Short mmCIF file of C-alpha atoms in Angstrom, two decimals:
data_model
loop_
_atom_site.label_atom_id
_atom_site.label_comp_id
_atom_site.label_asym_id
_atom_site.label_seq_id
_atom_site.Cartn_x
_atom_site.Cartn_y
_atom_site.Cartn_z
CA UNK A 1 16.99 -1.57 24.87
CA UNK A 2 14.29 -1.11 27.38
CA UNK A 3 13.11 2.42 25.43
CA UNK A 4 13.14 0.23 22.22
CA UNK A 5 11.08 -2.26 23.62
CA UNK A 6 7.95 0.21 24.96
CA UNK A 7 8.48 2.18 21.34
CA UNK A 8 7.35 -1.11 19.74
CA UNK A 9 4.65 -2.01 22.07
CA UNK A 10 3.44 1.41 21.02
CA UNK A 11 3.54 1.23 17.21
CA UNK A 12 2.18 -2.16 17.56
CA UNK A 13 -0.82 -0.91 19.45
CA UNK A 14 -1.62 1.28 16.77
CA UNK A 15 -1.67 -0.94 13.60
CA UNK A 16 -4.98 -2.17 13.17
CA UNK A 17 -3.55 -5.37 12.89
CA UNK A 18 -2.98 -5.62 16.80
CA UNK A 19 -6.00 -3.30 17.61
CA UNK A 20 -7.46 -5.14 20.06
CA UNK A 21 -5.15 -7.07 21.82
CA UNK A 22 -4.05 -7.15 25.10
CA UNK A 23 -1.12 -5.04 26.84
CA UNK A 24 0.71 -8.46 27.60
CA UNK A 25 -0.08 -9.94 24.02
CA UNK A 26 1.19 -6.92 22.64
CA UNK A 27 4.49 -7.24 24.62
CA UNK A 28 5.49 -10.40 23.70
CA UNK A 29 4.88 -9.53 19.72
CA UNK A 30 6.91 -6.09 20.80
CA UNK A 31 9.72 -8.44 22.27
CA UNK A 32 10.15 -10.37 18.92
CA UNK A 33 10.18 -7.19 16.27
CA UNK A 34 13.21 -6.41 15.11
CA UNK A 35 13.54 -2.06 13.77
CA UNK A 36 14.98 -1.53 10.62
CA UNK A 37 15.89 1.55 8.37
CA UNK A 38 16.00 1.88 5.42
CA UNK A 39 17.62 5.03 2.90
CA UNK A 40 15.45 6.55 -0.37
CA UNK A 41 15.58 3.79 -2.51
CA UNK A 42 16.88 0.64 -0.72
CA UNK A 43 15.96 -2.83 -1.23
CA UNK A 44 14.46 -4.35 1.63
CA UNK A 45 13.85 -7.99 0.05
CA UNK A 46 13.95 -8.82 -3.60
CA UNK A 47 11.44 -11.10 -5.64
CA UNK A 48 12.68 -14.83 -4.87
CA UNK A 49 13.83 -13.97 -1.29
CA UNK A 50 12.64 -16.81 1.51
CA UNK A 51 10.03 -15.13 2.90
CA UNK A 52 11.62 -15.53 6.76
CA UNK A 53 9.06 -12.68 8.27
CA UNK A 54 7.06 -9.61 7.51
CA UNK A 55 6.91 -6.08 8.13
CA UNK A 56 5.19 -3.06 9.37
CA UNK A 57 6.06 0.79 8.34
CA UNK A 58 6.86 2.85 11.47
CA UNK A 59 7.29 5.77 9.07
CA UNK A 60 8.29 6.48 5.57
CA UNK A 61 6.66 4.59 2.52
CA UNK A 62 7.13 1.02 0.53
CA UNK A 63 6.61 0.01 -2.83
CA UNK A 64 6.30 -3.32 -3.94
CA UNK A 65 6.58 -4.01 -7.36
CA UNK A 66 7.44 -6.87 -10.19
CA UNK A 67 9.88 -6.11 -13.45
CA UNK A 68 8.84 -7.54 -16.58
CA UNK A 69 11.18 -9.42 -19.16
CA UNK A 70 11.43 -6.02 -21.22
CA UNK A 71 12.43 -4.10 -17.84
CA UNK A 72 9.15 -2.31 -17.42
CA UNK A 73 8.18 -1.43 -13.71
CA UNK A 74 4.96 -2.37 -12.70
CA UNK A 75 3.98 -1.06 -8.96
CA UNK A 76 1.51 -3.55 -7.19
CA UNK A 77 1.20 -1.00 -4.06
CA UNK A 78 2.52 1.61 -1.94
CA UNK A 79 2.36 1.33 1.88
CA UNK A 80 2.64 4.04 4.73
CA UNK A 81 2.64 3.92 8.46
CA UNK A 82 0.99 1.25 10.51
CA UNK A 83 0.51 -0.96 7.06
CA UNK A 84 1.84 -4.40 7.10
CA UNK A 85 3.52 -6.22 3.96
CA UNK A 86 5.11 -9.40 3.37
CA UNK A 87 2.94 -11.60 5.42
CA UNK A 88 2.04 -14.00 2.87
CA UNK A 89 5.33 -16.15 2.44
CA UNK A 90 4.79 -16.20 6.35
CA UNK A 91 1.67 -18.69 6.01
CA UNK A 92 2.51 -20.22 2.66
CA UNK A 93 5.99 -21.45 3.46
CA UNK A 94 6.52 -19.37 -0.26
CA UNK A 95 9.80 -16.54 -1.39
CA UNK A 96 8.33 -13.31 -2.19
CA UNK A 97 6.29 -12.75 -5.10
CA UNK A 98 7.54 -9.47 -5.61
CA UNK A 99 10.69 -6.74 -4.85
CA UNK A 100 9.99 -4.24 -1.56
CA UNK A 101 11.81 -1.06 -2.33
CA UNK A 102 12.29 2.64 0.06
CA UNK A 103 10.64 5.07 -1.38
CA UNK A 104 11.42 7.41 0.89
CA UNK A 105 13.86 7.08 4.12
CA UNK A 106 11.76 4.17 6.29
CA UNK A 107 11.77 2.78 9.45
CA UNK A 108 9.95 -0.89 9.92
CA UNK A 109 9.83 -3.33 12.33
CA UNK A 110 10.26 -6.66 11.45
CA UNK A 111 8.40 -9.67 12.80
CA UNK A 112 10.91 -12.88 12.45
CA UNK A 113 8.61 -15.77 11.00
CA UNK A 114 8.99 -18.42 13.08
CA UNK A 115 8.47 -16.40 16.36
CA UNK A 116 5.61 -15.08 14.99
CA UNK A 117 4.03 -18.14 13.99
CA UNK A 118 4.74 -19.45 17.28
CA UNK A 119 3.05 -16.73 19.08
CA UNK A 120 0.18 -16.36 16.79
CA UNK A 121 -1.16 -20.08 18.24
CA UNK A 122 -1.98 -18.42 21.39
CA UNK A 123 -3.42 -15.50 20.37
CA UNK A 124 -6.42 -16.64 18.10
CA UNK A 125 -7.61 -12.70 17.81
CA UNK A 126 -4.86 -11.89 16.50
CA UNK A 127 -4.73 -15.08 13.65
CA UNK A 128 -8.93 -13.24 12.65
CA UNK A 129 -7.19 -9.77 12.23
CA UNK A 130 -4.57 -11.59 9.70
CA UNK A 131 -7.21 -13.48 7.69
CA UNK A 132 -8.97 -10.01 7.67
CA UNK A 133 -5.42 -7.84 6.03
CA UNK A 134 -4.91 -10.64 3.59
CA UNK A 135 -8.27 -11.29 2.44
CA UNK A 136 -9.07 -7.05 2.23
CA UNK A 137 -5.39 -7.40 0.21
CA UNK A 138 -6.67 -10.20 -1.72
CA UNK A 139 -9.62 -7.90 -2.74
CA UNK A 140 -7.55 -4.35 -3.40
CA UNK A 141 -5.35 -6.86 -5.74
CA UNK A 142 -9.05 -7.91 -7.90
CA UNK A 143 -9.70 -4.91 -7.75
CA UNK A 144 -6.26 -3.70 -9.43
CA UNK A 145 -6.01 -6.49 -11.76
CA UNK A 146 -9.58 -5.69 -13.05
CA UNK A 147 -8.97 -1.71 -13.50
CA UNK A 148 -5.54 -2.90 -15.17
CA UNK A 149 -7.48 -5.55 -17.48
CA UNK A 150 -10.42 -3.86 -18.33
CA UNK A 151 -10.13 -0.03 -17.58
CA UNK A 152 -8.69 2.34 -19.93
CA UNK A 153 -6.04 5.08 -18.16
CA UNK A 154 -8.47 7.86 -17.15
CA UNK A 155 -11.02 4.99 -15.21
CA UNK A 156 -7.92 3.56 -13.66
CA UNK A 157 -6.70 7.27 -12.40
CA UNK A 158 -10.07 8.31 -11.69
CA UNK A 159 -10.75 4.85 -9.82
CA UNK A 160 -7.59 5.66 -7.72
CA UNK A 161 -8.42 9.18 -6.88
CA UNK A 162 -12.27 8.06 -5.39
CA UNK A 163 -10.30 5.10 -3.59
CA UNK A 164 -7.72 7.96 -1.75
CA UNK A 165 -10.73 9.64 -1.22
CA UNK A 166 -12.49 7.16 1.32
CA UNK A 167 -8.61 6.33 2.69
CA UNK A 168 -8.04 9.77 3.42
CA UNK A 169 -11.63 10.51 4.96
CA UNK A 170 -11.96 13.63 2.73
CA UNK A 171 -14.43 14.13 -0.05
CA UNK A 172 -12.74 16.85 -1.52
CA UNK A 173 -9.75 16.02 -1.91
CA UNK A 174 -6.76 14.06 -2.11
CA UNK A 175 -2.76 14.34 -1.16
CA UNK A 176 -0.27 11.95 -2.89
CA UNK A 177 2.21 10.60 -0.65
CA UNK A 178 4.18 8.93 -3.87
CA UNK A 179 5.64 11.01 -7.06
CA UNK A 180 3.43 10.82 -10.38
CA UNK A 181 5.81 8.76 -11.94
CA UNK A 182 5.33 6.65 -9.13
CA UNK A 183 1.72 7.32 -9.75
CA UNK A 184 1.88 6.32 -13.33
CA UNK A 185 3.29 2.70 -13.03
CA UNK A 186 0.64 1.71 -9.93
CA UNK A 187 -1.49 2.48 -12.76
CA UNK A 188 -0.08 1.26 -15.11
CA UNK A 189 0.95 3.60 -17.55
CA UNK A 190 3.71 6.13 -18.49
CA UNK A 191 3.96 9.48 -17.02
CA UNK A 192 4.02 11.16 -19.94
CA UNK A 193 0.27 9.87 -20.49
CA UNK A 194 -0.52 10.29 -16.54
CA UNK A 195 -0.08 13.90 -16.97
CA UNK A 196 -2.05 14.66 -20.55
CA UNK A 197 -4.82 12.92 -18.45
CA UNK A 198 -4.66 15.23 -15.56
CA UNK A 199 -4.40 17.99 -17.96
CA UNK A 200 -7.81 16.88 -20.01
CA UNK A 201 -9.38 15.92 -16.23
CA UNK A 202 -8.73 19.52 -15.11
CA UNK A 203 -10.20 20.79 -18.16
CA UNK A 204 -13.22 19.06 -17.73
CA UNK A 205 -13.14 20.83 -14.29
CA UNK A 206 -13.03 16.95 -12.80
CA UNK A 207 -10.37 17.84 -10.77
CA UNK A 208 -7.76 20.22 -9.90
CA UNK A 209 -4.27 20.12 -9.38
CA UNK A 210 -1.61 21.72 -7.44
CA UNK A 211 1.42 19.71 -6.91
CA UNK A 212 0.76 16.56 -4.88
CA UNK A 213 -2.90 18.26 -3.73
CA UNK A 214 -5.64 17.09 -6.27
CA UNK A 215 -9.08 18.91 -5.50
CA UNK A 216 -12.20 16.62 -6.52
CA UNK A 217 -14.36 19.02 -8.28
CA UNK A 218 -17.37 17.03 -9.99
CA UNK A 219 -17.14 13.46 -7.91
CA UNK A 220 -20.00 12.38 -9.85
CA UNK A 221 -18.58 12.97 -13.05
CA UNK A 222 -15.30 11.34 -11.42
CA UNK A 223 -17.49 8.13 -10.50
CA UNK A 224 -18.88 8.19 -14.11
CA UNK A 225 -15.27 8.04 -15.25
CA UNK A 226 -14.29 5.33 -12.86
CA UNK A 227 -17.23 3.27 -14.46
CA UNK A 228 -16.94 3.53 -18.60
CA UNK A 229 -13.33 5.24 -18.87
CA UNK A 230 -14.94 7.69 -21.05
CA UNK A 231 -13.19 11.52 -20.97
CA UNK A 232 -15.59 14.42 -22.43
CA UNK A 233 -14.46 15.28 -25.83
CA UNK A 234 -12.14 18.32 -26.20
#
C-alpha cells in the first residue's frame, strides 16, 4: 500500500496539472487516487454516467467519443500519459457528455469527486491550474468544431499534423500514437478517404509516410493546406 501511495505522489508530480505544488499537497491528492486498469478496448464510463470523479493516464491511451443516431463514431480526443479527462462533470454537478474507451491496455488513477473537491478549497494553485486544462480544452474543442464545420478533409488532416507537430516538439515530423482509422473519425471522416488523402499529400511531396511515422516535407505548403483545404491538382 505504502509503494502505491509514493507511485502516485510521483505520477502526480509530473502532470502539469499538479506542477507546482507542494510535496505535502501532492500527498494528500496521492492519498485520495484510486489506480485503475483497463484492457484494449474497455469502457471506462459511458455517455450518461454521474460524473463521480476524473482521471489521469499513467500509461496507455483514451478516446473519448459520442455515437450518432445512425451509429457513426465520432472521436472528440485521444489522451496519453499525464493528460487528465473527465473533470468537467466534477465542477458542473453534470453525467458525462461523452463514452471514455481503452485504446490500448491503460492504467489511470482516479480522483473520487467529492474528495477532490474538498481538497481543492485549500489548495487555490491548484483550482488556477484546473481553470487553465479546461479553458485550453475549451479552446482545442473550437478549434475542432471549426476544422469539422468549415474545413474540408485535407485542412482538417493537415491542421492535425502541424498541431502534433508543436505537441511533439519536432518540426519534422510526427508519430501517431492512435491507428488511422482511429485517425479518420477524430477527423471526421472514413478511412478509406484518410488514406487517398495521404496518398495525394505524399504526392505533392507534403509529407511522407511510413507506418505511424509521417515526415513533414513542405510545412509551408502544409500550413497553406491547413488554411484553404485546397490539394494541388493531380
Amino acid at each position: 500500500m505504502k509503494n502505491s501511495f509514493i507511485a502516485a505522489t510521483e505520477i502526480i508530480s509530473k502532470t502539469p496539472l499538479f506542477s507546482g505544488l507542494e510535496e505535502s499537497v501532492l500527498q494528500k491528492f496521492a492519498a485520495i487516487t484510486v489506480c485503475k486498469d483497463y484492457d484494449k478496448g474497455q469502457i471506462i464510463f459511458s455517455e450518461g454516467d454521474a460524473g463521480d470523479g476524473f482521471y489521469t493516464v499513467v500509461s496507455g491511451r483514451v478516446k473519448i467519443f459520442k455515437v450518432a443516431p445512425e451509429g457513426k463514431e465520432q472521436i472528440l480526443h485521444i489522451f496519453g500519459p499525464g493528460e487528465p479527462f473527465g473533470e468537467v462533470p466534477v465542477f458542473t454537478g453534470r453525467p458525462f457528455p461523452a463514452t471514455a474507451q481503452a485504446i490500448a491496455g491503460t492504467r489511470l488513477l482516479f480522483f473520487p469527486k467529492a474528495a477532490f473537491v474538498a481538497l481543492i478549497h485549500h489548495s487555490p494553485s491548484l483550482a488556477l491550474s484546473m481553470l487553465g486544462v479546461l479553458s485550453l480544452r475549451l479552446r482545442e474543442f473550437t478549434v475542432q468544431i471549426e476544422n469539422l464545420s468549415l474545413k474540408e478533409v485535407p485542412g482538417r488532416l493537415s491542421s492535425y499534423l502541424l498541431y502534433l507537430s508543436e505537441e511533439q516538439e519536432n518540426p519534422h515530423s510526427v508519430s501517431l500514437a492512435i491507428s488511422k482509422s482511429q485517425l479518420a473519425s477524430l477527423l471526421g471522416t472514413i478511412p478509406e478517404t484518410l488514406s487517398r488523402i495521404l496518398t495525394r499529400m505524399a504526392t505533392a511531396r507534403l509529407i511522407s509516410v511510413q507506418g505511424g511515422d509521417i515526415q513533414l516535407l513542405n510545412r509551408s505548403g502544409l500550413e497553406d493546406l491547413a488554411e484553404n483545404s485546397k490539394l494541388p491538382e493531380k
